[in-house]
Coordinates of C-alpha atoms and ligand atoms in Angstrom, one line a residue:
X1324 CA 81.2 -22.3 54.6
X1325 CA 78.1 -23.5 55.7
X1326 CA 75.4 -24.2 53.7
X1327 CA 71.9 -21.9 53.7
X1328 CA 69.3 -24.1 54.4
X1329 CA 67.0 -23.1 51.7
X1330 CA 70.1 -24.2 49.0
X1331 CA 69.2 -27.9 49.8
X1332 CA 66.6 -28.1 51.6
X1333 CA 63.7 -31.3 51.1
X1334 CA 60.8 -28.7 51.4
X1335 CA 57.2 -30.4 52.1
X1336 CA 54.0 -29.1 51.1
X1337 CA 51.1 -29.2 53.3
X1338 CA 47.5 -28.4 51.8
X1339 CA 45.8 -27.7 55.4
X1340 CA 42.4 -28.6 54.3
X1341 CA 43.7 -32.7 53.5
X1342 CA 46.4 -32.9 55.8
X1343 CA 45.2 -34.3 58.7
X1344 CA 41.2 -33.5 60.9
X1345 CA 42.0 -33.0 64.2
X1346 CA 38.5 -31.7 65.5
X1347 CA 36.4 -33.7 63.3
X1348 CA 34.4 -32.0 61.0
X1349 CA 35.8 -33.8 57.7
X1350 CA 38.6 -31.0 57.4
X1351 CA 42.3 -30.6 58.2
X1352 CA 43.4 -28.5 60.7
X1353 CA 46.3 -27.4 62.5
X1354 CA 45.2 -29.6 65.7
X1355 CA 45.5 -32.5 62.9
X1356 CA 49.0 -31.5 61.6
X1357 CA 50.6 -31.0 65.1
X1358 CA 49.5 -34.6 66.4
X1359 CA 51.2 -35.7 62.6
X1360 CA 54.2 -34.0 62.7
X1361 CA 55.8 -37.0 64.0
X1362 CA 55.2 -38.2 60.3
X1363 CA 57.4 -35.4 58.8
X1364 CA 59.5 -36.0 61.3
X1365 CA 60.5 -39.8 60.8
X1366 CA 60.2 -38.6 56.5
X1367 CA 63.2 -36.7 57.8
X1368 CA 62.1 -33.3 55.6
X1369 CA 64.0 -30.1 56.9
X1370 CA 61.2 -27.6 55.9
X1371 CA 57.0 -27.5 55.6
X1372 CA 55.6 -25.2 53.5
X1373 CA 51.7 -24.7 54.3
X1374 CA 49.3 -23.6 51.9
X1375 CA 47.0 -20.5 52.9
X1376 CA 45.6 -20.6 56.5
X1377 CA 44.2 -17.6 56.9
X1378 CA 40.9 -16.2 57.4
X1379 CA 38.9 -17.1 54.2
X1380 CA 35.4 -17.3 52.5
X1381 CA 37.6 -20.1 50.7
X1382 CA 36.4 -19.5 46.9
X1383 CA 39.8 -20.7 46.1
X1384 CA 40.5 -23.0 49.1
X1385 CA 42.4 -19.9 50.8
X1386 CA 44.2 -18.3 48.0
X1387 CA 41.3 -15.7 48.7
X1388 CA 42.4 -14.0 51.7
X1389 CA 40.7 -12.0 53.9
X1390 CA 43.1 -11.7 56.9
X1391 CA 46.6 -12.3 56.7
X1392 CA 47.4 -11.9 60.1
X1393 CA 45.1 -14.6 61.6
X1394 CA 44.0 -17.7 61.2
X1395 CA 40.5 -19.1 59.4
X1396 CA 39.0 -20.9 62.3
X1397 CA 38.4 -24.3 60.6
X1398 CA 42.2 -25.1 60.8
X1399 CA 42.4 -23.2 63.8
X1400 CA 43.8 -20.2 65.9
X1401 CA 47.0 -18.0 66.0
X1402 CA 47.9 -19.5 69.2
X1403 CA 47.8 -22.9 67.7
X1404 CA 49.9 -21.6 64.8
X1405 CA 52.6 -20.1 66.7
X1406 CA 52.4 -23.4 68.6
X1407 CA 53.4 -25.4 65.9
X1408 CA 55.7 -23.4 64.7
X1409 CA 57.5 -24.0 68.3
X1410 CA 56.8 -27.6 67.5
X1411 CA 58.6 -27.7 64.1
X1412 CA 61.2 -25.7 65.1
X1413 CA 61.7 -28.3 67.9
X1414 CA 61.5 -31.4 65.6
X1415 CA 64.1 -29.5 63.5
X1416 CA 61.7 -28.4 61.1
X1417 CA 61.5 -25.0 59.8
X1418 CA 57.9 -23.5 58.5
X1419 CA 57.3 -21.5 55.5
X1420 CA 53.8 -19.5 55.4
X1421 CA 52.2 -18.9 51.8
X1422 CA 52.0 -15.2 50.8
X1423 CA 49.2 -14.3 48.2
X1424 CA 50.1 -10.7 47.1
X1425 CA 48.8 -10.5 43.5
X1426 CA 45.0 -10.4 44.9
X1427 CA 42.9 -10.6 48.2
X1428 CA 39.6 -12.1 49.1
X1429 CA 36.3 -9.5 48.1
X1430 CA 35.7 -9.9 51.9
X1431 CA 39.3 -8.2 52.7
X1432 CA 38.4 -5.4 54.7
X1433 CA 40.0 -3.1 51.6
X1434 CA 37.7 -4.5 49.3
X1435 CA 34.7 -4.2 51.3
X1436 CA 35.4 -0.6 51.8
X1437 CA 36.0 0.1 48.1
X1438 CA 32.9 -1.2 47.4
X1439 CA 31.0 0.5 50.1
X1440 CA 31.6 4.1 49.0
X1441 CA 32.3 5.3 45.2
X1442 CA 35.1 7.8 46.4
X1443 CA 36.3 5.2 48.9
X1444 CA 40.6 5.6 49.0
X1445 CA 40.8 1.5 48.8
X1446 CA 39.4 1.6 45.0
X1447 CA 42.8 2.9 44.6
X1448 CA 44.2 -0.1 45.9
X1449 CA 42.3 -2.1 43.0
X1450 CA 41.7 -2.0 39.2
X1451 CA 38.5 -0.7 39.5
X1452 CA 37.2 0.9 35.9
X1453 CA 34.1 2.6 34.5
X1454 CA 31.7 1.6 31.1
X1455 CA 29.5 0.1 29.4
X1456 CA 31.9 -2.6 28.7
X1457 CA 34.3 -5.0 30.2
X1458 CA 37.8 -2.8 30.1
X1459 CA 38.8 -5.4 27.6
X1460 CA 38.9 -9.2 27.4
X1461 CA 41.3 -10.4 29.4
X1462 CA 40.7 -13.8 30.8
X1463 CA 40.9 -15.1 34.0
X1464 CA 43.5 -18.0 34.3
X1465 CA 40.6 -19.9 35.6
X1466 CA 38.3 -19.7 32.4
X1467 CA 35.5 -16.3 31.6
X1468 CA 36.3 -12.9 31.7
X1469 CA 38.5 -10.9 34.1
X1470 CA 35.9 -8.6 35.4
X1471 CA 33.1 -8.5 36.9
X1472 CA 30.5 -5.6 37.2
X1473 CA 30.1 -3.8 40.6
X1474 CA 26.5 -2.7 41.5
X1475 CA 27.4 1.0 40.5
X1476 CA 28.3 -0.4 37.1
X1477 CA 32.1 -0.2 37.7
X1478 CA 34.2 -2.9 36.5
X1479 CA 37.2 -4.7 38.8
X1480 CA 39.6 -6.6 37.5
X1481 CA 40.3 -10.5 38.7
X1482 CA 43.2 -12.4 37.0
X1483 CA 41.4 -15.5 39.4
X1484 CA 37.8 -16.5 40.3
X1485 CA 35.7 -13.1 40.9
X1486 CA 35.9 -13.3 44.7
X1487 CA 39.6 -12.7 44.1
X1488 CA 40.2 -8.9 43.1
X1489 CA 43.5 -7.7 42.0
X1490 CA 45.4 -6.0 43.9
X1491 CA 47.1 -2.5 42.4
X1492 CA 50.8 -2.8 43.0
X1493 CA 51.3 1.3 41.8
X1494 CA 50.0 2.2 44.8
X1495 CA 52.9 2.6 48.1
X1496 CA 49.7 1.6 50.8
X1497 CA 50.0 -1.7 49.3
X1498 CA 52.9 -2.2 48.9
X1499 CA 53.3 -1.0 52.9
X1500 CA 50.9 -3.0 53.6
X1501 CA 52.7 -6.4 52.5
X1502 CA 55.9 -5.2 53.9
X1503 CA 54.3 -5.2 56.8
X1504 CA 52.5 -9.0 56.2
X1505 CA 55.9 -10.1 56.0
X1506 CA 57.3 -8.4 59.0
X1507 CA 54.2 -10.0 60.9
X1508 CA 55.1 -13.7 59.8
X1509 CA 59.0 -13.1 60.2
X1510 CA 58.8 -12.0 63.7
X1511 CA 55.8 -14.9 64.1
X1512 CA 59.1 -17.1 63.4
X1513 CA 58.5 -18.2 59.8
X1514 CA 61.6 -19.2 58.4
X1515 CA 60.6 -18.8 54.9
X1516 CA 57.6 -17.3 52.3
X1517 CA 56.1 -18.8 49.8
X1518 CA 54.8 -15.9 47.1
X1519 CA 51.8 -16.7 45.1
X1520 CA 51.3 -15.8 41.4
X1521 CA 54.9 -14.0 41.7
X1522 CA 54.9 -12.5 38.4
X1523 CA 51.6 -11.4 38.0
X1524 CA 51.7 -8.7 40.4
X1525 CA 51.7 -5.4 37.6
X1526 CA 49.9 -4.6 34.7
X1527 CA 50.1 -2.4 32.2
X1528 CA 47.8 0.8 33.0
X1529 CA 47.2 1.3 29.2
X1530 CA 45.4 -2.5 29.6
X1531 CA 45.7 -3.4 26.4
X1532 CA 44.6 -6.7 24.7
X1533 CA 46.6 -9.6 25.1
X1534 CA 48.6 -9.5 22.1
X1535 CA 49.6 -13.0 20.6
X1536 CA 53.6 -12.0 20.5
X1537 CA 55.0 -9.3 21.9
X1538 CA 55.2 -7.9 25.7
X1539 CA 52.6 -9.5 28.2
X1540 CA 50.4 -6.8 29.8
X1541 CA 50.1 -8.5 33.1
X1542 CA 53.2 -11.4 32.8
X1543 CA 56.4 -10.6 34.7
X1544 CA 56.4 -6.8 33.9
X1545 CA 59.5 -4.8 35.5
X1546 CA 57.6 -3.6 38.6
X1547 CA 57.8 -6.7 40.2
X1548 CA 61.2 -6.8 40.5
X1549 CA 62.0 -4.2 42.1
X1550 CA 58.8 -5.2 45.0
X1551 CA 60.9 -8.2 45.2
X1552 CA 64.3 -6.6 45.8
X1553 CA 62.6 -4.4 49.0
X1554 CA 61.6 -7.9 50.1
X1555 CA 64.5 -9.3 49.9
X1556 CA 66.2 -6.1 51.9
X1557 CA 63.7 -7.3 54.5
X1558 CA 64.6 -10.3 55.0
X1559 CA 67.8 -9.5 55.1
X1560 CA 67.0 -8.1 58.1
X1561 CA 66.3 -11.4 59.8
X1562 CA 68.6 -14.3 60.3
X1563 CA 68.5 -17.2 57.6
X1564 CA 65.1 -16.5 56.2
X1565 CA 64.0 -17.8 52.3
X1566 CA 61.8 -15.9 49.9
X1567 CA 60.3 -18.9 47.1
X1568 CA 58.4 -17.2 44.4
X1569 CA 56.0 -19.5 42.2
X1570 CA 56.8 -18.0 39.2
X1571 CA 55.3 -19.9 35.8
X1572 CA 57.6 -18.4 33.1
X1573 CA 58.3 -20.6 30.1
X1574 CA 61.4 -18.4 29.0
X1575 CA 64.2 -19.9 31.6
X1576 CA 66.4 -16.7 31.5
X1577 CA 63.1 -14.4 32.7
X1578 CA 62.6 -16.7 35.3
X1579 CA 66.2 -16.7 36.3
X1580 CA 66.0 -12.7 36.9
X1581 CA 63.7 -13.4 39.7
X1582 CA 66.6 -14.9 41.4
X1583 CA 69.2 -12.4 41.1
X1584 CA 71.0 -12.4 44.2
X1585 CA 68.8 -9.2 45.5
X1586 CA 66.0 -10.5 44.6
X1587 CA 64.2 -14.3 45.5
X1588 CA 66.1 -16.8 46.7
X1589 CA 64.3 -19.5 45.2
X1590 CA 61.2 -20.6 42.9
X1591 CA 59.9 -23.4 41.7
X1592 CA 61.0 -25.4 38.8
X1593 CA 57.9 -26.1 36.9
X1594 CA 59.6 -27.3 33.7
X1595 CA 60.9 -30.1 35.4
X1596 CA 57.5 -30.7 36.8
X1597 CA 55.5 -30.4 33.2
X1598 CA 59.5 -32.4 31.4
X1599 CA 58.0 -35.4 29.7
X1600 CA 59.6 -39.1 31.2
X1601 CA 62.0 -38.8 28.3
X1602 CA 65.5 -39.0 28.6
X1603 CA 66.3 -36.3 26.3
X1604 CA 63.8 -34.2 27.2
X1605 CA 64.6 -34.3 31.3
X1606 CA 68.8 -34.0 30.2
X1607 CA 68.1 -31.1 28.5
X1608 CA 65.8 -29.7 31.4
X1609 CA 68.2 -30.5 33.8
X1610 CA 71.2 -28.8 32.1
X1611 CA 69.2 -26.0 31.6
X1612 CA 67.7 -25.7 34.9
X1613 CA 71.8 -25.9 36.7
X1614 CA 73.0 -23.6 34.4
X1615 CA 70.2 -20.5 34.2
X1616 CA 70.5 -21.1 38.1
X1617 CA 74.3 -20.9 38.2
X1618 CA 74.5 -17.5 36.3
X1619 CA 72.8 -16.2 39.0
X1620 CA 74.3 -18.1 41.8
X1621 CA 70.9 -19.4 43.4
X1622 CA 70.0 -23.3 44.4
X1623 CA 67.8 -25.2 41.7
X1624 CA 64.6 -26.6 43.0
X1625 CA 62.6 -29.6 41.6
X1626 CA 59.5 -30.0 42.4
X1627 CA 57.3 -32.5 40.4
X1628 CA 54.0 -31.9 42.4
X1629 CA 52.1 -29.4 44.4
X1630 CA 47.9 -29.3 44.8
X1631 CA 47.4 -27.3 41.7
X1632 CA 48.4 -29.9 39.1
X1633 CA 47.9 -33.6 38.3
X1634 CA 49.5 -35.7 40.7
X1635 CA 52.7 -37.4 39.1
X1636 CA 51.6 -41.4 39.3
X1637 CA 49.2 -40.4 36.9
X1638 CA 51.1 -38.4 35.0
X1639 CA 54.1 -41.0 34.5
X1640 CA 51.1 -43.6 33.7
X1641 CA 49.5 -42.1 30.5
X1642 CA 51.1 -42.0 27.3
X1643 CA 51.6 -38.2 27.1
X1644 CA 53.6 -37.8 30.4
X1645 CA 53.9 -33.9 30.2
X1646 CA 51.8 -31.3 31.8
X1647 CA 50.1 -28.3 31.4
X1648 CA 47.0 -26.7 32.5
X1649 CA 45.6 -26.5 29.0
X1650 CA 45.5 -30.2 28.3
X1651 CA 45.1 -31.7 31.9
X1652 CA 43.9 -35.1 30.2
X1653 CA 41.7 -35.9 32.8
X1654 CA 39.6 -39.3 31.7
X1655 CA 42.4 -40.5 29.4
X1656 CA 43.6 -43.9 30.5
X1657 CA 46.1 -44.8 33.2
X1658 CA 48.6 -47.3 34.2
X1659 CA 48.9 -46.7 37.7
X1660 CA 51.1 -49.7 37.8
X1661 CA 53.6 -47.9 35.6
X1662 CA 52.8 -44.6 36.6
X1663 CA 53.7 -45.7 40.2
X1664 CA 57.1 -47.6 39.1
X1665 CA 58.1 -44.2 37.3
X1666 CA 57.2 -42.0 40.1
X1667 CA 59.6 -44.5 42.0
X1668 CA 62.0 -43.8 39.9
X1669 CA 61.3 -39.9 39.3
X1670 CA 62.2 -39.5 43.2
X1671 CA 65.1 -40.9 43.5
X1672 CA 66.3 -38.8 40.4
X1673 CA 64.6 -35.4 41.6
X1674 CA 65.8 -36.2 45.6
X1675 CA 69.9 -36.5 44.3
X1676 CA 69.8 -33.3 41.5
X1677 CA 71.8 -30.4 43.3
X1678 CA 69.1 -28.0 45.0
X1679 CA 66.4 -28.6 47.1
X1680 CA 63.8 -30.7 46.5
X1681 CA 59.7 -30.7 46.9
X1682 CA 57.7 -33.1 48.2
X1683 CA 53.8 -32.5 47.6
X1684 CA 52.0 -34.5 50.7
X1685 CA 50.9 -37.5 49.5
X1686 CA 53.2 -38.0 46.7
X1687 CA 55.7 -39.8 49.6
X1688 CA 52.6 -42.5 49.5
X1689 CA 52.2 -42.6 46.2
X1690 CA 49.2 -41.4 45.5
X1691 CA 47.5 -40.9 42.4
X1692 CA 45.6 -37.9 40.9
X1693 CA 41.2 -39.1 42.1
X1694 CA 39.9 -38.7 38.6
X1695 CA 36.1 -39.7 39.7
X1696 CA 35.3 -37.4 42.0
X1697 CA 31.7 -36.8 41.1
X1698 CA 31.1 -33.6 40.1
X1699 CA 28.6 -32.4 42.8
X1700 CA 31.7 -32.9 44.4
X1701 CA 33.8 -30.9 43.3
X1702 CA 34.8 -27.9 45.0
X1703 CA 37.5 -26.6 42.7
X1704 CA 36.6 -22.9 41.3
X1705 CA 38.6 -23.9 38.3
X1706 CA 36.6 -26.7 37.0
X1707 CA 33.5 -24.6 37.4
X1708 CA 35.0 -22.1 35.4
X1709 CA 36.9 -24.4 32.9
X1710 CA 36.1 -28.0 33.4
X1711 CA 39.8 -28.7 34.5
X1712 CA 40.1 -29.0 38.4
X1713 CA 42.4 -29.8 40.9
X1714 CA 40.4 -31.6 43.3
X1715 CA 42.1 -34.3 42.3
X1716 CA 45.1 -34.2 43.1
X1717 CA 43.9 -32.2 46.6
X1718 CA 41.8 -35.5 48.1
X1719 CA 42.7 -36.3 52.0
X1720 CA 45.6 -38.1 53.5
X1721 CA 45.0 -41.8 53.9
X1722 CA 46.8 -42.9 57.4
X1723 CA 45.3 -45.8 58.5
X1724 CA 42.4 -48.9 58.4
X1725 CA 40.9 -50.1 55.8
X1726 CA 38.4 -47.8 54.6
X1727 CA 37.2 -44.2 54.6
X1728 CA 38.6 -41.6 56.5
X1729 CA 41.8 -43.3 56.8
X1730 CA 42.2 -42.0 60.0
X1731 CA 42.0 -38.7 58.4
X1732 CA 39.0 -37.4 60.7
X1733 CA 39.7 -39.5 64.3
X1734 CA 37.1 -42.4 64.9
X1735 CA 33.6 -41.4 64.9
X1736 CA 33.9 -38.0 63.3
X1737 CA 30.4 -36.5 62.7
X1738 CA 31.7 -34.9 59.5
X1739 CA 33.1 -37.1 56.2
X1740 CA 36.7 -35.7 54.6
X1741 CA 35.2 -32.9 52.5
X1742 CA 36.7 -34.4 49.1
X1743 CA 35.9 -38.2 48.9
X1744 CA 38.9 -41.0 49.6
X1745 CA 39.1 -44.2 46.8
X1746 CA 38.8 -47.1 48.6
X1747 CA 41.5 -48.2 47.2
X1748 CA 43.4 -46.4 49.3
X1749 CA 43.5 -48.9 52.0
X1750 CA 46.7 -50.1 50.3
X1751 CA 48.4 -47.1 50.6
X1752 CA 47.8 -45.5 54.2
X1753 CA 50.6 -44.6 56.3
X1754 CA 50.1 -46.8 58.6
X1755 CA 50.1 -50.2 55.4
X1756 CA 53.5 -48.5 54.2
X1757 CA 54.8 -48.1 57.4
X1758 CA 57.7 -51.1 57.5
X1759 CA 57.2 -52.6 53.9
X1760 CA 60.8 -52.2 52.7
X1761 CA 59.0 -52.0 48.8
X1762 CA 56.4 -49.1 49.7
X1763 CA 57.0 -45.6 48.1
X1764 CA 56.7 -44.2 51.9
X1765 CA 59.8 -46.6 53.1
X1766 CA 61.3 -45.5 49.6
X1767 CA 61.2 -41.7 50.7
X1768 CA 61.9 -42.3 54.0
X1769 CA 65.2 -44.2 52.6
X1770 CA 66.0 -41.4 50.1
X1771 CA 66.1 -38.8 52.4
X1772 CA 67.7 -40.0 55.5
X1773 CA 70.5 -41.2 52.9
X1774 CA 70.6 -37.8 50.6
X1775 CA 70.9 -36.1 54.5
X1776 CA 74.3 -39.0 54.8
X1777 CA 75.8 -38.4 51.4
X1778 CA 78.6 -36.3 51.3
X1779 CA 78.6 -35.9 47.5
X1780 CA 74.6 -35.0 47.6
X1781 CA 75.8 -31.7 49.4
X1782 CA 78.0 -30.4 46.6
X1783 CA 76.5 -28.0 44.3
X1784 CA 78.0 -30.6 41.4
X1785 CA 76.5 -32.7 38.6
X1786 CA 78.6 -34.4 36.2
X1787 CA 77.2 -36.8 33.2
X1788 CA 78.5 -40.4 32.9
X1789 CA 78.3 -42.1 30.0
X1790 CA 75.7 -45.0 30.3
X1791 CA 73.4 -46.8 27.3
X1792 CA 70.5 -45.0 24.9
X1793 CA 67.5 -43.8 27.0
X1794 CA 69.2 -44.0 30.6
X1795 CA 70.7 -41.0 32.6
X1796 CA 73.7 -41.2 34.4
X1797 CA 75.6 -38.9 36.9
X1798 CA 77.8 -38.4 39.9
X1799 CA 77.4 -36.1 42.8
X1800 CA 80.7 -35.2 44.3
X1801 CA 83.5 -38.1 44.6
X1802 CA 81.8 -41.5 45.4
X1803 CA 78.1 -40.7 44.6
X1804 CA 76.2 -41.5 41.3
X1805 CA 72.7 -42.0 40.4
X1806 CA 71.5 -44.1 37.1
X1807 CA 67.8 -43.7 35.8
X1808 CA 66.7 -46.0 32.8
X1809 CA 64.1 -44.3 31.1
X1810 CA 64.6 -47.0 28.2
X1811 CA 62.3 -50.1 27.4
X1812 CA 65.6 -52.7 28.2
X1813 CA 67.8 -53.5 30.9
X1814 CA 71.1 -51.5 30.9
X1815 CA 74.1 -52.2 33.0
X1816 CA 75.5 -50.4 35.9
X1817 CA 78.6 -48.7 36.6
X1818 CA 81.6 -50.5 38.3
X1819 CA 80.6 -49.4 41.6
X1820 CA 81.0 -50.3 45.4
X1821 CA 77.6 -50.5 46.6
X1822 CA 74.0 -50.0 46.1
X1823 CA 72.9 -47.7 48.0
X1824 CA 69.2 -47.6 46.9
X1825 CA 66.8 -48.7 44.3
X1826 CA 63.4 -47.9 43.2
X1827 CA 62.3 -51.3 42.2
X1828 CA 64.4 -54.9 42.2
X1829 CA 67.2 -55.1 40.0
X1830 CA 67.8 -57.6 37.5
X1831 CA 70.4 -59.5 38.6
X1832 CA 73.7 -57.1 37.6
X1833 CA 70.7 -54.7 35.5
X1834 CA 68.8 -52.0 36.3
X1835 CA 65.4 -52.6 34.1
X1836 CA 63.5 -50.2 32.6
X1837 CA 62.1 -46.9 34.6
X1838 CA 64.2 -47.9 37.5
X1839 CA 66.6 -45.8 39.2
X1840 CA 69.4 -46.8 41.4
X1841 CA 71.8 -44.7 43.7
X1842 CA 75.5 -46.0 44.0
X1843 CA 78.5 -45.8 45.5
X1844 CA 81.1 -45.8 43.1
X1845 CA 84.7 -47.2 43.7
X1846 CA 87.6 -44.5 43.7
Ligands
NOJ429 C1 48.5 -20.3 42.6 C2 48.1 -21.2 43.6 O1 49.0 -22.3 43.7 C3 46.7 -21.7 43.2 O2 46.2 -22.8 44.0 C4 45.8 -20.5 43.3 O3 44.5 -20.9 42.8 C5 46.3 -19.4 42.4 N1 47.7 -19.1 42.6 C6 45.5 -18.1 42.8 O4 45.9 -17.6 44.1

């Protein structure tokens, strides 16, 4: 039977604004992407996903929408969109647009009209309230309250940054309305959608405080499921396209109902993405993650990236190697040395675990998370709000030369990249990686055309080997294994036939510490 391509997919990332500037003004755009795609195409992904592209006052770098059906002009037009999705397609790569249905921009058309006219229909489509007060004190996930006061004294509810109303998912207009979004990008020739804030889409009408334990007002209530199972009825409808919710659920079962098999076909794993570099810790995530997956027979993803959270070289190169949003560490120190020799490590491990994989662009160059922006900087709506960002992590592709753009912007652009490049980053441009057998590019470049060759890495199977304390050991179908030593010694290998790949020189007959290595193992 063959495979859907969204089981095992390699699924890239592109964050529009930092791809790559095509016109010039210091900012990506789709005339940028379509004269790189060559790039994605020799990385050998099967998929891009692109962040928002729409029309967009861009208080949240596009996850404020104002249009879904268009395109904001500083990445370009329709035209060029449907363009390169022809191109994609024609490179053998398919295209997955980024959905945003918890909220819209306050310059949606919907929300203008609510606010033009007190007894405007559209405030129905929002969580507009009266009073003196503040319905209650939610938070936004950003940092300060959830509403904000309307000039006729009337609160509205924002679960983001104010510019960012919620949407009111009771209502069958907008619910019609996204239906119809999705039909739009479908017949466009999207293959796939990526959903934003998935679980976040109801709230409890009561709106009642946040209670320390007990049911979430606004957290994965039961109404979105059933949105999500007319979605998937729609697609349905087309041939071979993917629904991928974000959905950030700590409790692995909840998570796992988004995936029935009426309802999304994928989401994001971000336990494996905040999983400490720990042996026991990432064993335990990855049994967990197969088997809450299996129960509901949908593909695992593992993702340990994406332009909201600290880019994984400086994760793996602190001494707390976890994430979260509440303790984002930004300042504490860094080895990027060992950061980057564990990120090695961490692809080759999340690149052969049965499901489809995520690559964040720029994390095939290794790039680390640009903790000195200065903050006049900044553009991040979250660090003004909570003095975490995600600029960061969000900073401009370096492709070639030795010093800012990088070939970002082409040569004698009038604008600079709109987040500033490190220097530094003359050592890792695509164009110093390109041919260096021991850069990360060449490493992911290696991974992937091999995971594409491997027979065993297209079986849904993992099963453990025993290896030493601290490592991780485990075969892929007959033939295949992949050994990760997350221990502070050298370990030996497995009787095998041949090395397929490593992510840093053995030792001799060893693998050393925070290396992985992909075999061939005798039969
Ligand atoms: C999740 C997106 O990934 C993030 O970038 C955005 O700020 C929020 N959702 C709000 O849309």
């Amino acid at each position: 039977m063959a495979t859907h391509w969204w089981r095992d997919a390699v699924i890239y990332q592109i964050y529009p604004r930092s791809f790559a500037d095509g016109d010039g003004d210091g900012i990506g755009d789709l005339a940028g992407l379509r004269r790189r795609l060559g790039h994605l195409a020799d990385l050998g992904v099967d998929a891009i996903w692109m962040s928002p592209w729409y029309p967009s006052p861009m208080a949240d770098a596009g996850y404020d929408v104002a249009d879904f059906r268009d395109i904001d002009p500083v990445f370009g037009t329709m035209a060029e969109a449907r363009a390169l999705i022809r191109e994609a397609h024609a490179a053998g790569i398919r295209l997955i647009v980024d959905i945003v249905p918890n909220h819209v921009s306050a310059d949606h058309p919907w929300f203008a009209a609510a606010l033009a006219a007190p007894d405007a229909p559209e405030r129905d489509y929002f969580w507009f309230r009266p009073g003196d007060q503040a319905p209650n004190g939610w938070r936004s996930e950003f940092g300060g309250p959830a509403w904000t006061r309307t000039p006729n004294g009337d609160w509205y509810l924002h679960l983001f940054t104010p510019e960012q109303p919620d949407l009111n998912w009771d209502h069958p207009d907008v619910r019609a309305e996204f239906e119809s979004i999705l039909r739009f990008w479908f017949d466009a020739g999207a293959d796939g959608i990526r959903i934003d804030s998935a679980a976040l889409l109801f709230k409890d009408p009561a709106l009642p405080e946040v209670p320390e334990n007990g049911p979430h007002p606004y957290h994965d209530l039961a109404g979105v499921h059933e949105i999500y199972r007319s979605w998937r009825r729609l697609a349905d409808g087309y041939p071979d396209r993917a629904l991928i919710g974000e959905v950030w659920l700590p409790d692995a079962e909840r998570f796992a109902r988004y995936l029935r098999p009426d309802e999304l076909h994928a989401a994001f794993n971000f336990d494996f993405l905040g999983c400490a570099w720990d042996p026991a810790l990432l064993r335990a995530c990855i049994d967990r993650t197969l088997q809450v997956h299996a129960a509901v027979g949908a593909p695992a993803t593992w993702v340990l990236s994406n332009h909201d959270v600290t880019r994984q070289v400086t994760r793996y190169g602190r001494s707390d190697t976890t994430f979260s949003f509440a303790t984002k560490r930004e300042g504490t120190p860094v080895d990027l040395e060992l950061g980057t020799r564990r990120a090695r490590a961490a692809a080759l491990l999340s690149l052969s675990l049965p499901g489809a994989a995520y690559v964040y662009q720029g994390e095939e160059l290794g790039l680390w998370e640009h903790e000195s922006i200065p903050p006049a900087l900044r553009q991040d709506p979250m660090w003004a709000r909570s003095g975490h960002g995600r600029d960061g992590c969000r900073v401009p592709l370096p492709w070639s030369g030795d010093e800012p753009p990088f070939g970002f912007s082409p040569t004698g652009a009038a604008g600079s990249p709109w987040l500033p490049q490190p220097p530094e980053w003359k050592d890792l441009t695509v164009a110093a990686q390109s041919g260096d057998p021991s850069s990360m590019l060449e490493l992911y470049r290696t991974a992937i055309r091999l995971r594409r060759a491997e027979p065993g890495l297209h079986t849904p199977e993992l099963t453990w080997l025993p290896t030493a304390p601290g490592a991780l050991a485990y075969t892929r179908g007959p033939g295949f294994a992949c050994v990760v030593n997350l221990s502070a010694a050298p370990i030996a290998l497995p009787d095998h036939e041949t090395r397929l790949l490593a992510s840093s020189p053995l030792d001799g007959e060893l693998l050393p510490p925070d290396t992985a290595v992909w075999l061939r193992l005798r039969n």
